[in-house]
Tab-separated table of C-alpha atoms in Angstrom:
chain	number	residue	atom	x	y	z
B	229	UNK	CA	0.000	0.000	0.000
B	230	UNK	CA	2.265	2.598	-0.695
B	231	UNK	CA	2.838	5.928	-1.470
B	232	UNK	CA	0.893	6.976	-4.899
B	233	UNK	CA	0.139	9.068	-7.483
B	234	UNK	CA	-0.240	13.027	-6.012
B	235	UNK	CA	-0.317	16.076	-8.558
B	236	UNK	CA	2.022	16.471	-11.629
B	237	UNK	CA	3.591	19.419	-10.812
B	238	UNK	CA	4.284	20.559	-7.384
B	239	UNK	CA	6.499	23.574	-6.075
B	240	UNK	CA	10.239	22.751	-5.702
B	241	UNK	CA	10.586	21.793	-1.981
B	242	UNK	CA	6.684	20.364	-1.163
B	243	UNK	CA	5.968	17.256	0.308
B	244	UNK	CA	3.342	15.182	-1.468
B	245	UNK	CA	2.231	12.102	-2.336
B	246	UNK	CA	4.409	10.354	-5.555
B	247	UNK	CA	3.575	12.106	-8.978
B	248	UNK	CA	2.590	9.839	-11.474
B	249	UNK	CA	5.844	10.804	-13.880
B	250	UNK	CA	7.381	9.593	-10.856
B	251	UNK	CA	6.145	6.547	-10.086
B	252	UNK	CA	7.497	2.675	-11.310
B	253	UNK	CA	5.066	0.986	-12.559
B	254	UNK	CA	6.553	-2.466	-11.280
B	255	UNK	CA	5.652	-1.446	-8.002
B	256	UNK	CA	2.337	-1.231	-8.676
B	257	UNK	CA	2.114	-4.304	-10.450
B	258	UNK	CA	3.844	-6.303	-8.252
B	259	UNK	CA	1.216	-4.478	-5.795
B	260	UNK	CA	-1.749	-5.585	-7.540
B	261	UNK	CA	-0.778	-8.806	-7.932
B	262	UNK	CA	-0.153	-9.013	-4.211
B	263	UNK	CA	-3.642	-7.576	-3.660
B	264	UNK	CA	-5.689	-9.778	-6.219
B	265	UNK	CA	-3.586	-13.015	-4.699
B	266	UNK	CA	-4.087	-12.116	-0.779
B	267	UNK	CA	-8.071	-12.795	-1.642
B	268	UNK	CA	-7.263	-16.347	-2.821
B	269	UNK	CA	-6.381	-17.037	0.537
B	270	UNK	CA	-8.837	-14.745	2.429
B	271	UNK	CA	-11.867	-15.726	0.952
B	272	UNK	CA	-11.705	-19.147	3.291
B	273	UNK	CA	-12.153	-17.369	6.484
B	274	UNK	CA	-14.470	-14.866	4.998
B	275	UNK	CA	-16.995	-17.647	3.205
B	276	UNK	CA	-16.033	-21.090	5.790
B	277	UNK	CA	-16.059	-21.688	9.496
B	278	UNK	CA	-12.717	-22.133	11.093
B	279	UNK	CA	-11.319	-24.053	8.081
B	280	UNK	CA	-8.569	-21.679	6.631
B	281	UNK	CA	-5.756	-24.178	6.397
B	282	UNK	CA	-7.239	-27.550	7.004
B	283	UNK	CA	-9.998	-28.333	4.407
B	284	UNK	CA	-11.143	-31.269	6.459
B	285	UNK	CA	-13.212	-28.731	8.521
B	286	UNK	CA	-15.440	-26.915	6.138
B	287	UNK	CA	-15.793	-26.643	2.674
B	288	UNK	CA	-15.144	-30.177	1.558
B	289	UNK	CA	-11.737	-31.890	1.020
B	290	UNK	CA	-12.246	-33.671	-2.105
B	291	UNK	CA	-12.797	-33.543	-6.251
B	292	UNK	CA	-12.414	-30.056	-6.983
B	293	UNK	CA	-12.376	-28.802	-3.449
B	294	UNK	CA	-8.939	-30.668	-2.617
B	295	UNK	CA	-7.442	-29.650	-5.701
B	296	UNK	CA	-8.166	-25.510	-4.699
B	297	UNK	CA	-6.600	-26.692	-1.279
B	298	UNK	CA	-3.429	-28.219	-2.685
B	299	UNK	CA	-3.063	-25.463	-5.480
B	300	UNK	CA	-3.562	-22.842	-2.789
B	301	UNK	CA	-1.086	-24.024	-0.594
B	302	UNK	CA	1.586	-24.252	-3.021
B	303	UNK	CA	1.723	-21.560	-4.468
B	304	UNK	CA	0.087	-18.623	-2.471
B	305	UNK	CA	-0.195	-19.645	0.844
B	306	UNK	CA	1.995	-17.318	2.961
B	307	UNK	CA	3.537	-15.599	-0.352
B	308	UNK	CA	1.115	-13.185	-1.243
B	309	UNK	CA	1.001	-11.666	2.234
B	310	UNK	CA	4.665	-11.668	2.087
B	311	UNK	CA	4.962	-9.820	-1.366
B	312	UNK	CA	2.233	-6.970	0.156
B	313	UNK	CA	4.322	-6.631	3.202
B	314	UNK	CA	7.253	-6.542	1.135
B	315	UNK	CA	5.830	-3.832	-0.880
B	316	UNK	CA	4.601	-1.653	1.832
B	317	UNK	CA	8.407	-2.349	2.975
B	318	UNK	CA	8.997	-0.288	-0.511
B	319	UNK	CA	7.078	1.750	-0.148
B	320	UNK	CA	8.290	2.672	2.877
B	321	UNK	CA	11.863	4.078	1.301
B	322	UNK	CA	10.196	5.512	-1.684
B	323	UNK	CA	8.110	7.666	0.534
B	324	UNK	CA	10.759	8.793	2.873
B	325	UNK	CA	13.677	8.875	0.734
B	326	UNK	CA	11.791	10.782	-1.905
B	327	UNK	CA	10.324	13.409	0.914
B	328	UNK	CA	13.624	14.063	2.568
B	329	UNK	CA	15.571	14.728	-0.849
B	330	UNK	CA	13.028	17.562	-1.009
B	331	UNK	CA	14.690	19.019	2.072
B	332	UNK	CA	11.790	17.721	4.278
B	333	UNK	CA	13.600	17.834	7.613
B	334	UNK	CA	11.650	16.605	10.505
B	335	UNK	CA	8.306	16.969	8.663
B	336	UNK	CA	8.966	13.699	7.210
B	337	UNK	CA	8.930	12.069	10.242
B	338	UNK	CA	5.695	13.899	11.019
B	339	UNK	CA	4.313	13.068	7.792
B	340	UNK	CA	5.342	9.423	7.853
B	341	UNK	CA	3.960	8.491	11.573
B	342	UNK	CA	0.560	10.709	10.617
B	343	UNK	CA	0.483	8.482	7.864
B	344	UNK	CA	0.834	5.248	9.465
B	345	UNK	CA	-1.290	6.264	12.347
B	346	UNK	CA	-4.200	6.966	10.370
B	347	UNK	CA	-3.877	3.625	8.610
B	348	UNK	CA	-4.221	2.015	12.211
B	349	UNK	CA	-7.467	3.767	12.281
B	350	UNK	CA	-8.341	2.263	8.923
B	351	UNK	CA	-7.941	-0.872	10.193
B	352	UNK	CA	-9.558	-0.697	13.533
B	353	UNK	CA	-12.668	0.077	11.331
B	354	UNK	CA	-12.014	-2.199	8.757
B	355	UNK	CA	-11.333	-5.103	11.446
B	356	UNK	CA	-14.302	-3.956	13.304
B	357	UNK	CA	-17.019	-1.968	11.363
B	358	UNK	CA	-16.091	-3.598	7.942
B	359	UNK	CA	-16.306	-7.385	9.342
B	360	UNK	CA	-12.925	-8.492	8.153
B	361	UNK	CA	-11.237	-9.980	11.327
B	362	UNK	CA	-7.760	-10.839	9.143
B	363	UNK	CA	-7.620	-7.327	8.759
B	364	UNK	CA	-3.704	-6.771	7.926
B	365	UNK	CA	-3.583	-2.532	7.632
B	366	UNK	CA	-3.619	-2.215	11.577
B	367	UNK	CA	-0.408	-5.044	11.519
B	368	UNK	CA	1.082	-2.807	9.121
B	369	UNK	CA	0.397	0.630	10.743
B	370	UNK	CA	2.184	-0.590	13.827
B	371	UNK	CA	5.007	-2.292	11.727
B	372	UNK	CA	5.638	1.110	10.481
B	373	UNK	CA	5.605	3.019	13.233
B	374	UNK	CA	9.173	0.896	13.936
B	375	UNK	CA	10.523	0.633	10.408
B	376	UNK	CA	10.857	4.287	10.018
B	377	UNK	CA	14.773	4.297	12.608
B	378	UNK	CA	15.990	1.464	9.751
B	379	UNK	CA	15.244	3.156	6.116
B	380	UNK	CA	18.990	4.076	6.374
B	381	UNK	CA	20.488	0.967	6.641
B	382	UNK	CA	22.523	-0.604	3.549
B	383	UNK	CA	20.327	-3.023	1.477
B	384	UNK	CA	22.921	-6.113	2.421
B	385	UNK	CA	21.812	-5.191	6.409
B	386	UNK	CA	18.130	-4.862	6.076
B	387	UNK	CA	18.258	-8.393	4.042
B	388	UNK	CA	19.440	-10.020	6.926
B	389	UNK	CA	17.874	-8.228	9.603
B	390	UNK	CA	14.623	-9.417	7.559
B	391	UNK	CA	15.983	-12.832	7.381
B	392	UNK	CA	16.517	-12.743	11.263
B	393	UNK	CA	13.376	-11.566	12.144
B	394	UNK	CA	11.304	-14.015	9.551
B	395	UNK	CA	13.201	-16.633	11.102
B	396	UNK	CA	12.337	-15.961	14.845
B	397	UNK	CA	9.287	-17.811	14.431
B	398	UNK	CA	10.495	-20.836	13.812
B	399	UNK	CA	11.576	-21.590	17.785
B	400	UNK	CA	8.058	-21.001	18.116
B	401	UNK	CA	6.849	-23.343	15.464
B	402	UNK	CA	9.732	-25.805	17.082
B	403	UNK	CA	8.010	-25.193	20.660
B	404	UNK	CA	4.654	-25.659	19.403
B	405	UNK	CA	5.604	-28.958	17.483
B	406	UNK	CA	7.315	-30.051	21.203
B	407	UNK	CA	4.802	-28.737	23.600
B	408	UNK	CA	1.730	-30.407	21.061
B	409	UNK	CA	3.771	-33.793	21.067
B	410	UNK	CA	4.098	-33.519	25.428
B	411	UNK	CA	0.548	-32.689	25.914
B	412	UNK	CA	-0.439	-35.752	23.874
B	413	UNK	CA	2.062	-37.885	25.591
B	414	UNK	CA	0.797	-36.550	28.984
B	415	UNK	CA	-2.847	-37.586	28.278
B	416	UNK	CA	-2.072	-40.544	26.926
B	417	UNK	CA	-0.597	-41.702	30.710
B	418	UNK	CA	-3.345	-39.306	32.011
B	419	UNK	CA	-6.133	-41.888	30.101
B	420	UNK	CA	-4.572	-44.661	31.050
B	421	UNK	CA	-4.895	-43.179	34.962
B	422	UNK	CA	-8.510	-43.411	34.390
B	423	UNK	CA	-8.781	-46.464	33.162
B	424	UNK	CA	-7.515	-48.041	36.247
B	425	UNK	CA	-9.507	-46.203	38.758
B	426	UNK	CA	-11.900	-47.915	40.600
B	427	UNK	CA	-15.555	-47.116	40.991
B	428	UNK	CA	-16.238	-43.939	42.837
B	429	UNK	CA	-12.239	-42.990	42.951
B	430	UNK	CA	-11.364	-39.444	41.005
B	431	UNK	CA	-8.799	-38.331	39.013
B	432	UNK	CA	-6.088	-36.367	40.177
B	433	UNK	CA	-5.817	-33.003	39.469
B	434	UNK	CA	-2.351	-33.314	37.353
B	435	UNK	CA	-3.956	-35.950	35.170
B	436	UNK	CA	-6.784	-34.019	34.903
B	437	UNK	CA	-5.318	-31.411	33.520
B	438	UNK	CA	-3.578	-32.905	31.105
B	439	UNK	CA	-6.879	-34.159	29.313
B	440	UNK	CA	-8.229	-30.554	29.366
B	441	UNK	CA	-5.125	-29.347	27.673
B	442	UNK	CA	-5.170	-32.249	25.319
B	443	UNK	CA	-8.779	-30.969	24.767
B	444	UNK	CA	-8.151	-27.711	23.809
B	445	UNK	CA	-5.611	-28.382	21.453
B	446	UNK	CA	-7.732	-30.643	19.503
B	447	UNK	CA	-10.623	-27.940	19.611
B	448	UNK	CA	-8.141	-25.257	18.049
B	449	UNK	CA	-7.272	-27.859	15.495
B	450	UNK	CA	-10.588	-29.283	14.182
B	451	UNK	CA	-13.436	-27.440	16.029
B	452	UNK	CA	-16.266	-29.298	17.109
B	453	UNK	CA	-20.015	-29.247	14.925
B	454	UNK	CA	-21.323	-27.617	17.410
B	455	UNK	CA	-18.891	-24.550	17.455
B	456	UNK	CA	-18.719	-24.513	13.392
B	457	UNK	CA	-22.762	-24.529	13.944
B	458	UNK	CA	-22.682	-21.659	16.120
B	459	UNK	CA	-20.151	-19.436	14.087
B	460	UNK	CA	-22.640	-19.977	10.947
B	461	UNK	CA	-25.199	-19.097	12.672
B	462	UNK	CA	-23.307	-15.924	14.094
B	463	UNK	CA	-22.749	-15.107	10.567
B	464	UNK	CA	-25.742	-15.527	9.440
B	465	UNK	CA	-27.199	-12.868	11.928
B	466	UNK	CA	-27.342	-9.201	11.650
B	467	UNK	CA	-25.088	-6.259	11.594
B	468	UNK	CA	-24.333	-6.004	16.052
B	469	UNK	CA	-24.753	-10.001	16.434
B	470	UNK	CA	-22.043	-10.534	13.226
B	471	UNK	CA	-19.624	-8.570	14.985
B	472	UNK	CA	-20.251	-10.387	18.584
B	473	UNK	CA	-19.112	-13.241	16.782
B	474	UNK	CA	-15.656	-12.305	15.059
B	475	UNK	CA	-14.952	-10.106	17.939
B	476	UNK	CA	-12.494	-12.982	19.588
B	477	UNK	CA	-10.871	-12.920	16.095
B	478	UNK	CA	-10.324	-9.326	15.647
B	479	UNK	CA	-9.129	-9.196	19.598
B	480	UNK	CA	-6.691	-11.997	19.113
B	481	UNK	CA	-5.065	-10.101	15.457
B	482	UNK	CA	-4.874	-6.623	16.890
B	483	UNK	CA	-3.388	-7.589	20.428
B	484	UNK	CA	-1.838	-11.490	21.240
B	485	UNK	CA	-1.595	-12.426	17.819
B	486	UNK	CA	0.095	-9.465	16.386
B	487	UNK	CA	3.119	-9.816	19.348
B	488	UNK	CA	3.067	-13.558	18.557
B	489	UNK	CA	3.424	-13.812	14.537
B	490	UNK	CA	1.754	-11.063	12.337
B	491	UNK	CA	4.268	-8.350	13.698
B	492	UNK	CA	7.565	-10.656	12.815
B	493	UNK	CA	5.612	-12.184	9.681
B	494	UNK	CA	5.087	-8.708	7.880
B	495	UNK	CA	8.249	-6.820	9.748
B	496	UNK	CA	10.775	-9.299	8.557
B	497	UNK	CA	8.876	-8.629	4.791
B	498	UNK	CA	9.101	-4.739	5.100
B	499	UNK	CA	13.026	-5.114	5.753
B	500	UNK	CA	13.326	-7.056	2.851
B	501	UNK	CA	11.081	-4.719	0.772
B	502	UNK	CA	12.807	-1.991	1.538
B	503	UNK	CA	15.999	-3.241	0.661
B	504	UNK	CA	14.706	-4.629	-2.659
B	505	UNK	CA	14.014	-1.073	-3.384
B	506	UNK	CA	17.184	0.135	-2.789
B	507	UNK	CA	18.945	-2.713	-4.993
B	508	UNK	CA	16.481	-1.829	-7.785
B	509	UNK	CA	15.095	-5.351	-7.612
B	510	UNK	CA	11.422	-4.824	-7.798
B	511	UNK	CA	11.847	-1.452	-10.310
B	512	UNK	CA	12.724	-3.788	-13.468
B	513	UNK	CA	16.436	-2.611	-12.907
B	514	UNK	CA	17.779	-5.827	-13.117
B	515	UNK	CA	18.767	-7.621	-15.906
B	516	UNK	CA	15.870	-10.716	-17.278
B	517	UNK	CA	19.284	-13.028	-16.444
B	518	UNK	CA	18.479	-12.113	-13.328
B	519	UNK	CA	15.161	-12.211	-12.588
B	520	UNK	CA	15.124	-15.541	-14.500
B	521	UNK	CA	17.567	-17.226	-12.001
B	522	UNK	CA	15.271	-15.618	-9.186
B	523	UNK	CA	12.127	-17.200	-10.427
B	524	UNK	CA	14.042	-20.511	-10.920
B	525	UNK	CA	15.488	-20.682	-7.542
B	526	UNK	CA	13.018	-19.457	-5.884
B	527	UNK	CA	10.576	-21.807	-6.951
B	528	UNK	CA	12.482	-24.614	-7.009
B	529	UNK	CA	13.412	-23.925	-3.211
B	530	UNK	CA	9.895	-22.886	-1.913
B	531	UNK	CA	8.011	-25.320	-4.251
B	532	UNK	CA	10.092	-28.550	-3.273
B	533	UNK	CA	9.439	-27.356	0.721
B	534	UNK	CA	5.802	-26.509	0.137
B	535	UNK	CA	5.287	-29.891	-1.894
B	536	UNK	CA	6.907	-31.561	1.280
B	537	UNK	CA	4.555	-30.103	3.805
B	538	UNK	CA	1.333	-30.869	1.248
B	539	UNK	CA	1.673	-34.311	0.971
B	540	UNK	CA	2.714	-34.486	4.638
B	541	UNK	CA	-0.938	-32.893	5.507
B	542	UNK	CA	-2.343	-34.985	2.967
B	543	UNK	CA	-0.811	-38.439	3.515
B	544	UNK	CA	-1.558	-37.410	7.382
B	545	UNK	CA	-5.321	-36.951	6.576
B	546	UNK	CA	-4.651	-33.117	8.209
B	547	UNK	CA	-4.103	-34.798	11.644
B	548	UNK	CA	-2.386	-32.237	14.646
B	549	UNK	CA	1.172	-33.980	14.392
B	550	UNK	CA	1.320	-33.734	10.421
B	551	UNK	CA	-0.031	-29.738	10.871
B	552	UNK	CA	2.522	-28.769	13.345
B	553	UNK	CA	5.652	-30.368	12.021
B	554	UNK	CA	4.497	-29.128	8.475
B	555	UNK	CA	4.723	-25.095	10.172
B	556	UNK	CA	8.340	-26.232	10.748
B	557	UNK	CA	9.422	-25.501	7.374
B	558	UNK	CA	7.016	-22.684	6.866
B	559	UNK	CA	8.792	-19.399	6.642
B	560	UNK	CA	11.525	-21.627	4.441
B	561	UNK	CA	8.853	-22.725	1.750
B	562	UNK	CA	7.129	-19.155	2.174
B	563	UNK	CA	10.092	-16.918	1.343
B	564	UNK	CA	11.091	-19.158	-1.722
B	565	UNK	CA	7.624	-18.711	-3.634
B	566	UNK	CA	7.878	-15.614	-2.900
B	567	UNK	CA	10.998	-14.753	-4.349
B	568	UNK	CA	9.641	-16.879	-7.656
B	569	UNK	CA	6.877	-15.355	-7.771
B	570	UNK	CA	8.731	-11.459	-7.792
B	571	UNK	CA	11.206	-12.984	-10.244
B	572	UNK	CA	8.432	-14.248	-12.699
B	573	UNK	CA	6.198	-10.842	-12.702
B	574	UNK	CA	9.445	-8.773	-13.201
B	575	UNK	CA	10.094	-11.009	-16.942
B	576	UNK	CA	6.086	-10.103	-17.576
B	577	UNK	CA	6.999	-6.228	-16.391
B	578	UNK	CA	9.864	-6.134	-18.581
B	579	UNK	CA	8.656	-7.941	-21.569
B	580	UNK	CA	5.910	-6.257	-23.604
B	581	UNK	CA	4.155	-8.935	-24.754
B	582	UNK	CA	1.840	-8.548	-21.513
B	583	UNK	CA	1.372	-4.801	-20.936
B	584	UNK	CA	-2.356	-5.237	-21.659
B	585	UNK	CA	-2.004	-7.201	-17.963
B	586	UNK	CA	0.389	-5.268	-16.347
B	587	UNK	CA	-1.173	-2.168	-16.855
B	588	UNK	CA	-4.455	-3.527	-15.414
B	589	UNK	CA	-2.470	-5.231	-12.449
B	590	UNK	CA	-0.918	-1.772	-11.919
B	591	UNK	CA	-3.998	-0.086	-12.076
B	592	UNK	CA	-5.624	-2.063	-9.699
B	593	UNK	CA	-2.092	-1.834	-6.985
B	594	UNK	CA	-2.552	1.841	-7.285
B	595	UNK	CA	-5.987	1.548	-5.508
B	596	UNK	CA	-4.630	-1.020	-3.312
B	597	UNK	CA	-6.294	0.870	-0.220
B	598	UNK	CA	-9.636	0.663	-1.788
B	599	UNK	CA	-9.689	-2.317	-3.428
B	600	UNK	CA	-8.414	-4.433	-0.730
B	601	UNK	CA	-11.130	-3.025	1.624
B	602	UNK	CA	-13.642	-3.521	-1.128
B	603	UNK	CA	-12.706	-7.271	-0.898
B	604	UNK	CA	-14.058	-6.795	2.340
B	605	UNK	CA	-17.035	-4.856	1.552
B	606	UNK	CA	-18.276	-7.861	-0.928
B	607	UNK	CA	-17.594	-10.429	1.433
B	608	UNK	CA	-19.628	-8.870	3.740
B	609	UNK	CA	-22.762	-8.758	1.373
B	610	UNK	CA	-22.565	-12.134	-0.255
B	611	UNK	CA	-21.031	-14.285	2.837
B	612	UNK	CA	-23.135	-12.459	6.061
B	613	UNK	CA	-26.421	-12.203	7.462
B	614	UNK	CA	-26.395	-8.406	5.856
B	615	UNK	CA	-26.185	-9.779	2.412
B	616	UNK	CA	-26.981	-12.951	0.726
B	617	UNK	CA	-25.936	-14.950	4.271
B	618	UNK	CA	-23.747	-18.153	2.239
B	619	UNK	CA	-21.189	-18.444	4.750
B	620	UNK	CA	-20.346	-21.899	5.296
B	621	UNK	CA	-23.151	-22.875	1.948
B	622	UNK	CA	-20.734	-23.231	-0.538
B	623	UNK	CA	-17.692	-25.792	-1.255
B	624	UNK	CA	-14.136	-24.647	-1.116
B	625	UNK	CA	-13.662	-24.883	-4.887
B	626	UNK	CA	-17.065	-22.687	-5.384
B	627	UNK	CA	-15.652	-19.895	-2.999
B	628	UNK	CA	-13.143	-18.706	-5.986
B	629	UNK	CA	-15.755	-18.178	-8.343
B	630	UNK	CA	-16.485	-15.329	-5.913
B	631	UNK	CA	-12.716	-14.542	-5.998
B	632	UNK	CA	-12.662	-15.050	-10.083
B	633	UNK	CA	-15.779	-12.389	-10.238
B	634	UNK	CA	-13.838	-9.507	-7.915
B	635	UNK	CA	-10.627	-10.029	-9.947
B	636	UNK	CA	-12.676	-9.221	-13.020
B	637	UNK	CA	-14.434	-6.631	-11.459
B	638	UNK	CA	-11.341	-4.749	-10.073
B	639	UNK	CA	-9.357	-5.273	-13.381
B	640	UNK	CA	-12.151	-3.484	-15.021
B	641	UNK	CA	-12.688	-0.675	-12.761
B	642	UNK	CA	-9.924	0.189	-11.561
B	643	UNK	CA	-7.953	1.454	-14.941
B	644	UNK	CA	-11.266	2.913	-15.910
B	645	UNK	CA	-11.114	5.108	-12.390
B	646	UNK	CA	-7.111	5.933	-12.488
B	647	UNK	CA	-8.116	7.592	-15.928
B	648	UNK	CA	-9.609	10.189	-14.465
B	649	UNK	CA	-8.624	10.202	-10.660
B	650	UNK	CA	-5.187	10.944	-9.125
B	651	UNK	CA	-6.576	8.542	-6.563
B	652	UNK	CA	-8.704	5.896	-5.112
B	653	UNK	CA	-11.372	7.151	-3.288
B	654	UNK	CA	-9.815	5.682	0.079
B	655	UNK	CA	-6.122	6.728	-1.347
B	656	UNK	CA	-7.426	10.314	-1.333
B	657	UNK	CA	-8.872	10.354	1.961
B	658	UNK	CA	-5.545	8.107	3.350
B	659	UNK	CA	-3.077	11.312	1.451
B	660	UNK	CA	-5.333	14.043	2.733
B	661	UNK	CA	-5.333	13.460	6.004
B	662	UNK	CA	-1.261	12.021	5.661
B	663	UNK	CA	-0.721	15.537	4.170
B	664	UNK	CA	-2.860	17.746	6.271
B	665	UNK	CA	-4.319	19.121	2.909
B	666	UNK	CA	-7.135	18.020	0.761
B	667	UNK	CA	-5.302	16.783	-2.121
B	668	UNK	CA	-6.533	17.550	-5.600
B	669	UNK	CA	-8.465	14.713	-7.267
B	670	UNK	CA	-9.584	14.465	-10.828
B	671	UNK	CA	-6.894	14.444	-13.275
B	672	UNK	CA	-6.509	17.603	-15.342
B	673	UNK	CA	-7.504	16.759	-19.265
B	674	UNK	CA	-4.706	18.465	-21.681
C-alpha cells in the first residue's frame, strides 16, 4: 500500500504524495498482484467456518475442493502476504527517501507516523465496522511506526535483519511442534490413569489437567459441529450479532496475535522490501538473467518445501502432528515462492508482450487501499447475514468463483477510475489526512 500518485507538478521543496511521472510501474504491479492473490487465501475465512488451512473442517476436502486446497497451498499460501508486506516495505523508502531529498527535515517524520497512524485507524474500522477480522492494515500501521529508525540501513543489512526476524518464528513453530507432542504424551498416561480407577475414585488433578489441555488443542485444530454450527449461525445474523461473533478474532489479530506472529511475519517482509528497493530489484532494474535465475530458484526452493509439507498434511489426513511439524518448514517454503513469484512478474513487467495485464495489475495496486477493503465490503454482502448470508453454503472450490468475479471486477474498474482520478477514493482520503491538505483529485484533461 504505498505511497501513490499526487499532482504532476508541485512547487520545488513540497511534500506530497508520488507524482505519477514519478512513479514505477513495477511497483504497482507487483502491488496488484499481491492484492488480487491475498483474496485467494482470504476468501476461506471470509466464506467457511474455522477451516482456513485444514480443508477437512469446512468446505469439503475432495474432487475439486482438494485440488483448490493443494493449489492454494503451493503456491500462495503465505507468499502473497509476504509480497504486500514486502511492498509496503517499498514503499516505505520511496516515501521517505523521496520526501527528505526535497529538504523535508523533521516533517517527514511527522508526515510518515501521521500516515501510518491513520492507517491504524483504517484498520480498527475495517477489522471492526467492515467485518474483516484478518484485517492486515492495523499489523502494518504498527510495523511502520518501527521501520521508520531502519530506512537508512545498507540493502545487504536490512536483508538479513529481515531474514533474522522471519526466522524468529520458527523456535516457536519448534516449541509448538514439542509442547503439542508432550501434551499428547501426557494424556495418553493421564487416560490410562482413568482407566484403572476404581468405581467412585477421582482423578487427580495433574492428570486431569492434562486431558483438558489435550482438549483444547484438539478444539483449536478441528473445532467441534457444534462450534462450526454456532459461528454460521453468528454469521448468518445481523449487523451487532455478526460482529459479537468475530470479535475474539479481531481481539486476538490486533493484540496477542500481532506480538506472537503477524508483527515478525510482515516486519521481517518490510526489511526485505525496503531493501529490494534500494537494490532496484522490484523497479525492473535488473537484468531478465536475473530475474530468470530468481524465479528458478526461488521456486524450485519454496516449491520442493511446500510440496513436502502438502503431501505431509495430505498423507496425514490433516491430523495435529502432520499440521505442526508441516509449520516447521514454513517461513523456508514461504520466502522461496515468494521470491519466484517477484522474479516471474518482473520477466512479464519487462517484456511487452503482456502490458495489456500489467497495466491492469498496476492499475488495480494503485488503488490497493480501496480495493483491498472492497474485498471486504463484498464479502460482507454475499457471505453475512447483511447480504446474501452463504457463509459456510458453498464448497471450497465454489468460494473462488467469488474470488474469479472480484478479480474481473477490479481489473475493469480500476484502470477505468485511475483515468480520471489521481486517486482511489480511500487513497485520497488516506493522502489528505497524511498531508494535512485536501489533495486535488480528478486528473486535469490536456
Amino acid at each position: 500500500m504505498g505511497d501513490t500518485n499526487g499532482p504532476a507538478a508541485e512547487p520545488a521543496g513540497a511534500l506530497a504524495p508520488t507524482a505519477g511521472s514519478d512513479r514505477k510501474a513495477s511497483l504497482d504491479t507487483l502491488r496488484g498482484v499481491a492484492l488480487l492473490g491475498i483474496l485467494l487465501m482470504n476468501i476461506t475465512a471470509m466464506g467457511l467456518p474455522m477451516s482456513y488451512g485444514n480443508p477437512t473442517i469446512a468446505g469439503g476436502a475432495d474432487g475439486p475442493n482438494i485440488i483448490a486446497w493443494i493449489t492454494t497451498n503451493m503456491f500462495f499460501e503465505g507468499t502473497m502476504r509476504g509480497l504486500f508486506s514486502l511492498m509496503f516495505g517499498a514503499g516505505i523508502i520511496l516515501m521517505t527517501s523521496r520526501a527528505e531529498a526535497r529538504g523535508g527535515g523533521i516533517q517527514v517524520a511527522d508526515i510518515y507516523y501521521r500516515r501510518n497512524l491513520w492507517l491504524i485507524a483504517f484498520g480498527l474500522v475495517h477489522g471492526w465496522l467492515i467485518l474483516w477480522f484478518g484485517d492486515i492494515l492495523y499489523t502494518y500501521g504498527i510495523c511502520a511506526l518501527f521501520l521508520f529508525a531502519f530506512r537508512n540501513l545498507k540493502p545487504r543489512t536490512l536483508i538479513i535483519l529481515g531474514a533474522l526476524v522471519l526466522l524468529s518464528l520458527v523456535p516457536k513453530d519448534i516449541y509448538h511442534y514439542v509442547n503439542t507432542h508432550t501434551a499428547y504424551e501426557e494424556a495418553q498416561a493421564a487416560e490410562l490413569v482413568q482407566e484403572g480407577l476404581g468405581e467412585g475414585e477421582e482423578l487427580d488433578e495433574e492428570s486431569q489437567e492434562a486431558l483438558d489441555a489435550w482438549k483444547g488443542i484438539k478444539g483449536e485444530f478441528k473445532p467441534s459441529e457444534g462450534v462450526l454450527e454456532e459461528r454460521v449461525v453468528g454469521m448468518h445474523g445481523n449487523y451487532f450479532e455478526i460482529i459479537g461473533t468475530i470479535s475474539g478474532a479481531v481481539m486476538w489479530f490486533q493484540s496477542s496475535g500481532l506480538y506472537e506472529l503477524f508483527f515478525f511475519d510482515a516486519a521481517g517482509m518490510m526489511l526485505i522490501g525496503m531493501a529490494f528497493l534500494k537494490l532496484g530489484i522490484i523497479t525492473g532494474e535488473r537484468s531478465n538473467r536475473f530475474y530468470s535465475w530468481m524465479m528458478i530458484g526461488g521456486y524450485a526452493i519454496g516449491l520442493g518445501i511446500n510440496t513436502y509439507e502438502t503431501r505431509l498434511l495430505l498423507e496425514g489426513d490433516f491430523d495435529i502432528f502432520p499440521q505442526v511439524q508441516a509449520n516447521l518448514t514454513y517461513q523456508f517454503g514461504r520466502i522461496g515462492v515468494t521470491l519466484g513469484h517477484i522474479g516471474f512478474w518482473m520477466l512479464m513487467c519487462k517484456s511487452n508482450w503482456f502490458n495489456w495485464l500489467t497495466s491492469r495489475l498496476a492499475a488495480v495496486g494503485r488503488m490497493a487501499l480501496t480495493n483491498y477493503i472492497m474485498h471486504s465490503v463484498f464479502a460482507a454482502i454475499i457471505f453475512t447475514g447483511i447480504g446474501f448470508s452463504l457463509f459456510g453454503e458453498l464448497q471450497r472450490y465454489q468460494l473462488y468463483y467469488v474470488v474469479v468475479g472480484i478479480w474481473l471486477f477490479q481489473l475493469i474498474v480500476s484502470p477505468i477510475w485511475m483515468k480520471h482520478f489521481r486517486f482511489g477514493p480511500l487513497e485520497w482520503i488516506w493522502r489528505s489526512l497524511t498531508y494535512n491538505q485536501k489533495q486535488p483529485m480528478r486528473r486535469e484533461v490536456a
